[in-house]
Amino acid sequence: MSAAKKTLRDSLGFFFSKQFPKIFIVALVVVACVVPASSQSSFNRNGTTEMGSTVSSLSIPNLDINITQPRTGEQVAFSVQLLLLLTLLTLAPSILILTTCFLRFSIVLDFIKRALSLQQVPPTAVLNGIALFMTIFVMWPVINQIYSKSIKPLSDGQISVEQAYQEAEGPLRIFMYNQMAGKDGNSYIASFMRMAKLPQPKNLSEVPTYVIIPAYILHELTVAFKIGVFLYIPFIVIDMVVASILMSMGMMMLPPVQISMPFKLMLFVLVDGWGLLTQQLFASVAI
């Protein structure tokens, strides 16, 4: 039995090692030739493609824009109002910056960064973000008045656009006028009134808005630069002391800023500079 098994195993091994690859290749060729012919004979070439009832076609909206000439005065007024609204939205960031205390806060924060001899820290975007949120905090009562008297009634349809503009203009005018309540502010208002060839006003109601805004901008620039000068004085003293020490030691090639900056940072942190600066900025704004 063992001899018969060995003979059968040898014959099968010879068959698979020699003949099986050839037979396998021949079978693949036959299948490749027979299957396309059988498929062509069993299926119709002129087939049709139909979509099921559950499949919906792609819906593309039709856009139609008509431009016509205005025929009535109301249509002309509406077009002008739309143009003014788009212009106002374009200039909204500049208006918000120049008619609020953001201008003062951003300039003072930039001054303190330069006084500390800091180049990259904190970044300008961070300083502008701090100034923005400080402005929102300070201006929140004015924002509430504008929303309750102008935006909310306009959205409810209780007042017109002109009335909403007048209601929003009032709190902002009062805020800007309160910041200029002093000798410098009155001088700016008087200067712009003379340039506009208008009589000197007796109260706020006689001052046009287009006069208050430039006067307020110049006043804020003046106040911000005054605060910046006072912030610079102690740090300039440190720079002078460090420069004198380096010159006395003969180290004239070493930049004094590299030595004085750590001392200025230590002084600023020890006296709680950010807290004092924030408190004084809030105190400088009259609400």
PDB file of N, CA and C in Angstrom, residues 87-183:
ATOM      1  N   THR A  87     -23.509 102.539   1.515  1.00  0.00           N
ATOM      2  CA  THR A  87     -22.341 103.375   1.850  1.00  0.00           C
ATOM      3  C   THR A  87     -22.082 103.372   3.345  1.00  0.00           C
ATOM      4  N   LEU A  88     -23.147 103.437   4.120  1.00  0.00           N
ATOM      5  CA  LEU A  88     -23.001 103.432   5.575  1.00  0.00           C
ATOM      6  C   LEU A  88     -22.424 102.112   6.067  1.00  0.00           C
ATOM      7  N   LEU A  89     -22.865 100.994   5.484  1.00  0.00           N
ATOM      8  CA  LEU A  89     -22.322  99.694   5.877  1.00  0.00           C
ATOM      9  C   LEU A  89     -20.844  99.579   5.520  1.00  0.00           C
ATOM     10  N   THR A  90     -20.448 100.191   4.411  1.00  0.00           N
ATOM     11  CA  THR A  90     -19.033 100.160   4.034  1.00  0.00           C
ATOM     12  C   THR A  90     -18.172 100.955   5.004  1.00  0.00           C
ATOM     13  N   LEU A  91     -18.694 102.091   5.460  1.00  0.00           N
ATOM     14  CA  LEU A  91     -17.934 102.964   6.366  1.00  0.00           C
ATOM     15  C   LEU A  91     -18.197 102.664   7.838  1.00  0.00           C
ATOM     16  N   ALA A  92     -18.983 101.630   8.133  1.00  0.00           N
ATOM     17  CA  ALA A  92     -19.338 101.338   9.522  1.00  0.00           C
ATOM     18  C   ALA A  92     -18.126 101.087  10.421  1.00  0.00           C
ATOM     19  N   PRO A  93     -17.114 100.290  10.000  1.00  0.00           N
ATOM     20  CA  PRO A  93     -15.951 100.106  10.887  1.00  0.00           C
ATOM     21  C   PRO A  93     -15.236 101.412  11.224  1.00  0.00           C
ATOM     22  N   SER A  94     -15.057 102.276  10.220  1.00  0.00           N
ATOM     23  CA  SER A  94     -14.389 103.552  10.487  1.00  0.00           C
ATOM     24  C   SER A  94     -15.228 104.428  11.412  1.00  0.00           C
ATOM     25  N   ILE A  95     -16.538 104.413  11.220  1.00  0.00           N
ATOM     26  CA  ILE A  95     -17.409 105.224  12.078  1.00  0.00           C
ATOM     27  C   ILE A  95     -17.358 104.736  13.515  1.00  0.00           C
ATOM     28  N   LEU A  96     -17.378 103.427  13.705  1.00  0.00           N
ATOM     29  CA  LEU A  96     -17.332 102.878  15.062  1.00  0.00           C
ATOM     30  C   LEU A  96     -15.992 103.166  15.741  1.00  0.00           C
ATOM     31  N   ILE A  97     -14.916 103.191  14.962  1.00  0.00           N
ATOM     32  CA  ILE A  97     -13.599 103.457  15.542  1.00  0.00           C
ATOM     33  C   ILE A  97     -13.453 104.928  15.928  1.00  0.00           C
ATOM     34  N   LEU A  98     -13.918 105.818  15.061  1.00  0.00           N
ATOM     35  CA  LEU A  98     -13.653 107.243  15.237  1.00  0.00           C
ATOM     36  C   LEU A  98     -14.679 107.944  16.119  1.00  0.00           C
ATOM     37  N   THR A  99     -15.835 107.362  16.341  1.00  0.00           N
ATOM     38  CA  THR A  99     -16.859 108.016  17.157  1.00  0.00           C
ATOM     39  C   THR A  99     -17.013 107.382  18.535  1.00  0.00           C
ATOM     40  N   THR A 100     -16.113 106.503  18.892  1.00  0.00           N
ATOM     41  CA  THR A 100     -16.130 105.887  20.220  1.00  0.00           C
ATOM     42  C   THR A 100     -14.768 106.114  20.874  1.00  0.00           C
ATOM     43  N   CYS A 101     -14.620 105.551  22.059  1.00  0.00           N
ATOM     44  CA  CYS A 101     -13.344 105.688  22.772  1.00  0.00           C
ATOM     45  C   CYS A 101     -12.320 104.652  22.327  1.00  0.00           C
ATOM     46  N   PHE A 102     -12.613 103.895  21.279  1.00  0.00           N
ATOM     47  CA  PHE A 102     -11.645 102.923  20.764  1.00  0.00           C
ATOM     48  C   PHE A 102     -10.371 103.612  20.307  1.00  0.00           C
ATOM     49  N   LEU A 103     -10.504 104.802  19.741  1.00  0.00           N
ATOM     50  CA  LEU A 103      -9.341 105.530  19.249  1.00  0.00           C
ATOM     51  C   LEU A 103      -8.365 105.822  20.380  1.00  0.00           C
ATOM     52  N   ARG A 104      -8.880 106.301  21.500  1.00  0.00           N
ATOM     53  CA  ARG A 104      -8.014 106.611  22.645  1.00  0.00           C
ATOM     54  C   ARG A 104      -7.364 105.356  23.206  1.00  0.00           C
ATOM     55  N   PHE A 105      -8.142 104.292  23.385  1.00  0.00           N
ATOM     56  CA  PHE A 105      -7.617 103.070  23.988  1.00  0.00           C
ATOM     57  C   PHE A 105      -6.542 102.434  23.111  1.00  0.00           C
ATOM     58  N   SER A 106      -6.774 102.365  21.816  1.00  0.00           N
ATOM     59  CA  SER A 106      -5.808 101.718  20.932  1.00  0.00           C
ATOM     60  C   SER A 106      -4.489 102.489  20.876  1.00  0.00           C
ATOM     61  N   ILE A 107      -4.539 103.822  20.859  1.00  0.00           N
ATOM     62  CA  ILE A 107      -3.314 104.618  20.797  1.00  0.00           C
ATOM     63  C   ILE A 107      -2.521 104.484  22.092  1.00  0.00           C
ATOM     64  N   VAL A 108      -3.201 104.520  23.228  1.00  0.00           N
ATOM     65  CA  VAL A 108      -2.504 104.406  24.520  1.00  0.00           C
ATOM     66  C   VAL A 108      -1.864 103.033  24.669  1.00  0.00           C
ATOM     67  N   LEU A 109      -2.567 101.975  24.280  1.00  0.00           N
ATOM     68  CA  LEU A 109      -1.989 100.638  24.375  1.00  0.00           C
ATOM     69  C   LEU A 109      -0.779 100.487  23.454  1.00  0.00           C
ATOM     70  N   ASP A 110      -0.816 101.107  22.300  1.00  0.00           N
ATOM     71  CA  ASP A 110       0.350 101.066  21.423  1.00  0.00           C
ATOM     72  C   ASP A 110       1.513 101.862  22.015  1.00  0.00           C
ATOM     73  N   PHE A 111       1.213 102.968  22.701  1.00  0.00           N
ATOM     74  CA  PHE A 111       2.264 103.739  23.368  1.00  0.00           C
ATOM     75  C   PHE A 111       2.949 102.912  24.447  1.00  0.00           C
ATOM     76  N   ILE A 112       2.168 102.195  25.245  1.00  0.00           N
ATOM     77  CA  ILE A 112       2.771 101.421  26.333  1.00  0.00           C
ATOM     78  C   ILE A 112       3.617 100.279  25.778  1.00  0.00           C
ATOM     79  N   LYS A 113       3.228  99.741  24.638  1.00  0.00           N
ATOM     80  CA  LYS A 113       4.037  98.696  24.008  1.00  0.00           C
ATOM     81  C   LYS A 113       5.376  99.255  23.544  1.00  0.00           C
ATOM     82  N   ARG A 114       5.368 100.441  22.954  1.00  0.00           N
ATOM     83  CA  ARG A 114       6.618 101.051  22.501  1.00  0.00           C
ATOM     84  C   ARG A 114       7.465 101.532  23.670  1.00  0.00           C
ATOM     85  N   ALA A 115       6.821 101.995  24.740  1.00  0.00           N
ATOM     86  CA  ALA A 115       7.587 102.451  25.900  1.00  0.00           C
ATOM     87  C   ALA A 115       8.322 101.306  26.574  1.00  0.00           C
ATOM     88  N   LEU A 116       7.740 100.102  26.533  1.00  0.00           N
ATOM     89  CA  LEU A 116       8.395  98.940  27.120  1.00  0.00           C
ATOM     90  C   LEU A 116       9.428  98.323  26.185  1.00  0.00           C
ATOM     91  N   SER A 117       9.613  98.921  24.997  1.00  0.00           N
ATOM     92  CA  SER A 117      10.578  98.424  23.998  1.00  0.00           C
ATOM     93  C   SER A 117      10.245  97.013  23.539  1.00  0.00           C
ATOM     94  N   LEU A 118       8.956  96.709  23.471  1.00  0.00           N
ATOM     95  CA  LEU A 118       8.504  95.403  22.999  1.00  0.00           C
ATOM     96  C   LEU A 118       8.187  95.498  21.508  1.00  0.00           C
ATOM     97  N   GLN A 119       8.687  94.542  20.748  1.00  0.00           N
ATOM     98  CA  GLN A 119       8.500  94.574  19.300  1.00  0.00           C
ATOM     99  C   GLN A 119       7.362  93.672  18.850  1.00  0.00           C
ATOM    100  N   GLN A 120       7.286  92.455  19.362  1.00  0.00           N
ATOM    101  CA  GLN A 120       6.310  91.480  18.890  1.00  0.00           C
ATOM    102  C   GLN A 120       5.270  91.099  19.934  1.00  0.00           C
ATOM    103  N   VAL A 121       5.530  91.360  21.195  1.00  0.00           N
ATOM    104  CA  VAL A 121       4.638  90.934  22.273  1.00  0.00           C
ATOM    105  C   VAL A 121       4.181  92.159  23.044  1.00  0.00           C
ATOM    106  N   PRO A 122       2.858  92.305  23.264  1.00  0.00           N
ATOM    107  CA  PRO A 122       1.765  91.535  22.649  1.00  0.00           C
ATOM    108  C   PRO A 122       1.528  91.976  21.216  1.00  0.00           C
ATOM    109  N   PRO A 123       1.000  91.092  20.363  1.00  0.00           N
ATOM    110  CA  PRO A 123       0.772  91.470  18.959  1.00  0.00           C
ATOM    111  C   PRO A 123      -0.237  92.604  18.828  1.00  0.00           C
ATOM    112  N   THR A 124      -0.198  93.268  17.694  1.00  0.00           N
ATOM    113  CA  THR A 124      -1.107  94.387  17.453  1.00  0.00           C
ATOM    114  C   THR A 124      -2.565  93.926  17.447  1.00  0.00           C
ATOM    115  N   ALA A 125      -2.814  92.735  16.919  1.00  0.00           N
ATOM    116  CA  ALA A 125      -4.191  92.216  16.917  1.00  0.00           C
ATOM    117  C   ALA A 125      -4.714  92.027  18.335  1.00  0.00           C
ATOM    118  N   VAL A 126      -3.847  91.596  19.244  1.00  0.00           N
ATOM    119  CA  VAL A 126      -4.264  91.420  20.644  1.00  0.00           C
ATOM    120  C   VAL A 126      -4.573  92.768  21.282  1.00  0.00           C
ATOM    121  N   LEU A 127      -3.738  93.769  21.023  1.00  0.00           N
ATOM    122  CA  LEU A 127      -3.978  95.099  21.576  1.00  0.00           C
ATOM    123  C   LEU A 127      -5.284  95.690  21.043  1.00  0.00           C
ATOM    124  N   ASN A 128      -5.536  95.499  19.743  1.00  0.00           N
ATOM    125  CA  ASN A 128      -6.795  95.995  19.185  1.00  0.00           C
ATOM    126  C   ASN A 128      -7.994  95.252  19.773  1.00  0.00           C
ATOM    127  N   GLY A 129      -7.842  93.952  20.029  1.00  0.00           N
ATOM    128  CA  GLY A 129      -8.924  93.214  20.670  1.00  0.00           C
ATOM    129  C   GLY A 129      -9.194  93.702  22.079  1.00  0.00           C
ATOM    130  N   ILE A 130      -8.126  93.989  22.832  1.00  0.00           N
ATOM    131  CA  ILE A 130      -8.307  94.533  24.185  1.00  0.00           C
ATOM    132  C   ILE A 130      -9.005  95.883  24.132  1.00  0.00           C
ATOM    133  N   ALA A 131      -8.556  96.729  23.212  1.00  0.00           N
ATOM    134  CA  ALA A 131      -9.187  98.050  23.066  1.00  0.00           C
ATOM    135  C   ALA A 131     -10.654  97.920  22.657  1.00  0.00           C
ATOM    136  N   LEU A 132     -10.964  96.936  21.809  1.00  0.00           N
ATOM    137  CA  LEU A 132     -12.351  96.756  21.365  1.00  0.00           C
ATOM    138  C   LEU A 132     -13.258  96.365  22.515  1.00  0.00           C
ATOM    139  N   PHE A 133     -12.848  95.388  23.327  1.00  0.00           N
ATOM    140  CA  PHE A 133     -13.703  94.940  24.422  1.00  0.00           C
ATOM    141  C   PHE A 133     -13.768  95.977  25.544  1.00  0.00           C
ATOM    142  N   MET A 134     -12.703  96.727  25.751  1.00  0.00           N
ATOM    143  CA  MET A 134     -12.776  97.833  26.703  1.00  0.00           C
ATOM    144  C   MET A 134     -13.749  98.906  26.210  1.00  0.00           C
ATOM    145  N   THR A 135     -13.748  99.145  24.899  1.00  0.00           N
ATOM    146  CA  THR A 135     -14.689 100.115  24.321  1.00  0.00           C
ATOM    147  C   THR A 135     -16.124  99.655  24.496  1.00  0.00           C
ATOM    148  N   ILE A 136     -16.388  98.366  24.258  1.00  0.00           N
ATOM    149  CA  ILE A 136     -17.743  97.832  24.442  1.00  0.00           C
ATOM    150  C   ILE A 136     -18.177  97.971  25.893  1.00  0.00           C
ATOM    151  N   PHE A 137     -17.261  97.716  26.821  1.00  0.00           N
ATOM    152  CA  PHE A 137     -17.590  97.835  28.244  1.00  0.00           C
ATOM    153  C   PHE A 137     -17.938  99.277  28.610  1.00  0.00           C
ATOM    154  N   VAL A 138     -17.159 100.219  28.102  1.00  0.00           N
ATOM    155  CA  VAL A 138     -17.396 101.622  28.436  1.00  0.00           C
ATOM    156  C   VAL A 138     -18.650 102.150  27.728  1.00  0.00           C
ATOM    157  N   MET A 139     -18.824 101.756  26.474  1.00  0.00           N
ATOM    158  CA  MET A 139     -19.921 102.278  25.665  1.00  0.00           C
ATOM    159  C   MET A 139     -21.229 101.501  25.835  1.00  0.00           C
ATOM    160  N   TRP A 140     -21.283 100.551  26.740  1.00  0.00           N
ATOM    161  CA  TRP A 140     -22.483  99.720  26.856  1.00  0.00           C
ATOM    162  C   TRP A 140     -23.748 100.517  27.190  1.00  0.00           C
ATOM    163  N   PRO A 141     -23.719 101.509  28.081  1.00  0.00           N
ATOM    164  CA  PRO A 141     -24.945 102.315  28.275  1.00  0.00           C
ATOM    165  C   PRO A 141     -25.406 103.029  27.011  1.00  0.00           C
ATOM    166  N   VAL A 142     -24.467 103.565  26.244  1.00  0.00           N
ATOM    167  CA  VAL A 142     -24.834 104.225  24.986  1.00  0.00           C
ATOM    168  C   VAL A 142     -25.394 103.214  23.990  1.00  0.00           C
ATOM    169  N   ILE A 143     -24.801 102.023  23.939  1.00  0.00           N
ATOM    170  CA  ILE A 143     -25.299 100.987  23.036  1.00  0.00           C
ATOM    171  C   ILE A 143     -26.715 100.575  23.415  1.00  0.00           C
ATOM    172  N   ASN A 144     -26.980 100.458  24.711  1.00  0.00           N
ATOM    173  CA  ASN A 144     -28.329 100.107  25.157  1.00  0.00           C
ATOM    174  C   ASN A 144     -29.343 101.175  24.759  1.00  0.00           C
ATOM    175  N   GLN A 145     -28.977 102.441  24.904  1.00  0.00           N
ATOM    176  CA  GLN A 145     -29.893 103.516  24.519  1.00  0.00           C
ATOM    177  C   GLN A 145     -30.178 103.489  23.013  1.00  0.00           C
ATOM    178  N   ILE A 146     -29.135 103.287  22.208  1.00  0.00           N
ATOM    179  CA  ILE A 146     -29.336 103.238  20.757  1.00  0.00           C
ATOM    180  C   ILE A 146     -30.220 102.057  20.370  1.00  0.00           C
ATOM    181  N   TYR A 147     -30.020 100.922  21.033  1.00  0.00           N
ATOM    182  CA  TYR A 147     -30.823  99.744  20.694  1.00  0.00           C
ATOM    183  C   TYR A 147     -32.277  99.924  21.104  1.00  0.00           C
ATOM    184  N   SER A 148     -32.504 100.428  22.300  1.00  0.00           N
ATOM    185  CA  SER A 148     -33.885 100.546  22.792  1.00  0.00           C
ATOM    186  C   SER A 148     -34.663 101.667  22.111  1.00  0.00           C
ATOM    187  N   LYS A 149     -33.977 102.737  21.690  1.00  0.00           N
ATOM    188  CA  LYS A 149     -34.681 103.875  21.105  1.00  0.00           C
ATOM    189  C   LYS A 149     -34.677 103.875  19.580  1.00  0.00           C
ATOM    190  N   SER A 150     -33.747 103.150  18.958  1.00  0.00           N
ATOM    191  CA  SER A 150     -33.628 103.217  17.507  1.00  0.00           C
ATOM    192  C   SER A 150     -33.797 101.863  16.833  1.00  0.00           C
ATOM    193  N   ILE A 151     -32.938 100.908  17.168  1.00  0.00           N
ATOM    194  CA  ILE A 151     -32.921  99.642  16.434  1.00  0.00           C
ATOM    195  C   ILE A 151     -34.170  98.817  16.717  1.00  0.00           C
ATOM    196  N   LYS A 152     -34.546  98.687  17.971  1.00  0.00           N
ATOM    197  CA  LYS A 152     -35.715  97.870  18.324  1.00  0.00           C
ATOM    198  C   LYS A 152     -37.004  98.449  17.754  1.00  0.00           C
ATOM    199  N   PRO A 153     -37.307  99.738  17.915  1.00  0.00           N
ATOM    200  CA  PRO A 153     -38.534 100.264  17.285  1.00  0.00           C
ATOM    201  C   PRO A 153     -38.521 100.165  15.757  1.00  0.00           C
ATOM    202  N   LEU A 154     -37.339 100.316  15.132  1.00  0.00           N
ATOM    203  CA  LEU A 154     -37.271 100.203  13.681  1.00  0.00           C
ATOM    204  C   LEU A 154     -37.565  98.779  13.225  1.00  0.00           C
ATOM    205  N   SER A 155     -37.036  97.785  13.925  1.00  0.00           N
ATOM    206  CA  SER A 155     -37.310  96.395  13.560  1.00  0.00           C
ATOM    207  C   SER A 155     -38.762  96.017  13.801  1.00  0.00           C
ATOM    208  N   ASP A 156     -39.422  96.661  14.780  1.00  0.00           N
ATOM    209  CA  ASP A 156     -40.841  96.405  15.042  1.00  0.00           C
ATOM    210  C   ASP A 156     -41.763  97.201  14.124  1.00  0.00           C
ATOM    211  N   GLY A 157     -41.197  98.083  13.311  1.00  0.00           N
ATOM    212  CA  GLY A 157     -42.007  98.875  12.404  1.00  0.00           C
ATOM    213  C   GLY A 157     -42.715 100.052  13.039  1.00  0.00           C
ATOM    214  N   GLN A 158     -42.245 100.473  14.210  1.00  0.00           N
ATOM    215  CA  GLN A 158     -42.901 101.570  14.915  1.00  0.00           C
ATOM    216  C   GLN A 158     -42.421 102.938  14.438  1.00  0.00           C
ATOM    217  N   ILE A 159     -41.190 103.020  13.938  1.00  0.00           N
ATOM    218  CA  ILE A 159     -40.640 104.287  13.470  1.00  0.00           C
ATOM    219  C   ILE A 159     -40.043 104.081  12.092  1.00  0.00           C
ATOM    220  N   SER A 160     -39.789 105.172  11.395  1.00  0.00           N
ATOM    221  CA  SER A 160     -39.195 105.116  10.065  1.00  0.00           C
ATOM    222  C   SER A 160     -37.673 105.135  10.164  1.00  0.00           C
ATOM    223  N   VAL A 161     -37.027 105.043   9.004  1.00  0.00           N
ATOM    224  CA  VAL A 161     -35.561 105.044   8.973  1.00  0.00           C
ATOM    225  C   VAL A 161     -35.016 106.396   9.416  1.00  0.00           C
ATOM    226  N   GLU A 162     -35.646 107.486   9.008  1.00  0.00           N
ATOM    227  CA  GLU A 162     -35.191 108.815   9.400  1.00  0.00           C
ATOM    228  C   GLU A 162     -35.288 109.007  10.908  1.00  0.00           C
ATOM    229  N   GLN A 163     -36.410 108.570  11.495  1.00  0.00           N
ATOM    230  CA  GLN A 163     -36.551 108.684  12.940  1.00  0.00           C
ATOM    231  C   GLN A 163     -35.552 107.800  13.675  1.00  0.00           C
ATOM    232  N   ALA A 164     -35.283 106.611  13.121  1.00  0.00           N
ATOM    233  CA  ALA A 164     -34.298 105.722  13.752  1.00  0.00           C
ATOM    234  C   ALA A 164     -32.906 106.342  13.723  1.00  0.00           C
ATOM    235  N   TYR A 165     -32.571 107.017  12.624  1.00  0.00           N
ATOM    236  CA  TYR A 165     -31.274 107.688  12.534  1.00  0.00           C
ATOM    237  C   TYR A 165     -31.163 108.808  13.567  1.00  0.00           C
ATOM    238  N   GLN A 166     -32.217 109.573  13.730  1.00  0.00           N
ATOM    239  CA  GLN A 166     -32.196 110.668  14.705  1.00  0.00           C
ATOM    240  C   GLN A 166     -32.092 110.134  16.133  1.00  0.00           C
ATOM    241  N   GLU A 167     -32.799 109.045  16.414  1.00  0.00           N
ATOM    242  CA  GLU A 167     -32.741 108.469  17.756  1.00  0.00           C
ATOM    243  C   GLU A 167     -31.382 107.853  18.052  1.00  0.00           C
ATOM    244  N   ALA A 168     -30.734 107.282  17.033  1.00  0.00           N
ATOM    245  CA  ALA A 168     -29.404 106.705  17.244  1.00  0.00           C
ATOM    246  C   ALA A 168     -28.331 107.780  17.317  1.00  0.00           C
ATOM    247  N   GLU A 169     -28.569 108.898  16.670  1.00  0.00           N
ATOM    248  CA  GLU A 169     -27.585 109.973  16.657  1.00  0.00           C
ATOM    249  C   GLU A 169     -27.499 110.695  17.992  1.00  0.00           C
ATOM    250  N   GLY A 170     -28.628 110.796  18.691  1.00  0.00           N
ATOM    251  CA  GLY A 170     -28.661 111.569  19.937  1.00  0.00           C
ATOM    252  C   GLY A 170     -27.717 111.069  21.013  1.00  0.00           C
ATOM    253  N   PRO A 171     -27.811 109.784  21.453  1.00  0.00           N
ATOM    254  CA  PRO A 171     -26.893 109.303  22.503  1.00  0.00           C
ATOM    255  C   PRO A 171     -25.424 109.390  22.114  1.00  0.00           C
ATOM    256  N   LEU A 172     -25.131 109.161  20.831  1.00  0.00           N
ATOM    257  CA  LEU A 172     -23.736 109.237  20.403  1.00  0.00           C
ATOM    258  C   LEU A 172     -23.228 110.675  20.421  1.00  0.00           C
ATOM    259  N   ARG A 173     -24.057 111.631  20.060  1.00  0.00           N
ATOM    260  CA  ARG A 173     -23.672 113.042  20.119  1.00  0.00           C
ATOM    261  C   ARG A 173     -23.414 113.470  21.558  1.00  0.00           C
ATOM    262  N   ILE A 174     -24.276 113.033  22.457  1.00  0.00           N
ATOM    263  CA  ILE A 174     -24.104 113.388  23.871  1.00  0.00           C
ATOM    264  C   ILE A 174     -22.811 112.801  24.418  1.00  0.00           C
ATOM    265  N   PHE A 175     -22.518 111.549  24.032  1.00  0.00           N
ATOM    266  CA  PHE A 175     -21.274 110.916  24.495  1.00  0.00           C
ATOM    267  C   PHE A 175     -20.059 111.690  24.013  1.00  0.00           C
ATOM    268  N   MET A 176     -20.015 112.018  22.715  1.00  0.00           N
ATOM    269  CA  MET A 176     -18.863 112.738  22.181  1.00  0.00           C
ATOM    270  C   MET A 176     -18.747 114.131  22.795  1.00  0.00           C
ATOM    271  N   TYR A 177     -19.879 114.799  23.023  1.00  0.00           N
ATOM    272  CA  TYR A 177     -19.837 116.145  23.597  1.00  0.00           C
ATOM    273  C   TYR A 177     -19.361 116.107  25.046  1.00  0.00           C
ATOM    274  N   ASN A 178     -19.746 115.070  25.798  1.00  0.00           N
ATOM    275  CA  ASN A 178     -19.295 114.956  27.190  1.00  0.00           C
ATOM    276  C   ASN A 178     -17.786 114.748  27.279  1.00  0.00           C
ATOM    277  N   GLN A 179     -17.205 114.060  26.306  1.00  0.00           N
ATOM    278  CA  GLN A 179     -15.755 113.880  26.321  1.00  0.00           C
ATOM    279  C   GLN A 179     -15.024 115.193  26.072  1.00  0.00           C
ATOM    280  N   MET A 180     -15.667 116.103  25.360  1.00  0.00           N
ATOM    281  CA  MET A 180     -15.032 117.390  25.026  1.00  0.00           C
ATOM    282  C   MET A 180     -15.473 118.505  25.959  1.00  0.00           C
ATOM    283  N   ALA A 181     -16.096 118.158  27.052  1.00  0.00           N
ATOM    284  CA  ALA A 181     -16.568 119.180  27.989  1.00  0.00           C
ATOM    285  C   ALA A 181     -15.378 119.769  28.736  1.00  0.00           C
ATOM    286  N   GLY A 182     -14.734 120.719  28.140  1.00  0.00           N
ATOM    287  CA  GLY A 182     -13.567 121.362  28.726  1.00  0.00           C
ATOM    288  C   GLY A 182     -13.043 122.425  27.797  1.00  0.00           C
ATOM    289  N   LYS A 183     -11.946 123.003  28.180  1.00  0.00           N
ATOM    290  CA  LYS A 183     -11.387 124.089  27.391  1.00  0.00           C
ATOM    291  C   LYS A 183     -10.912 123.600  26.024  1.00  0.00           C
TER     292      LYS A 183
END
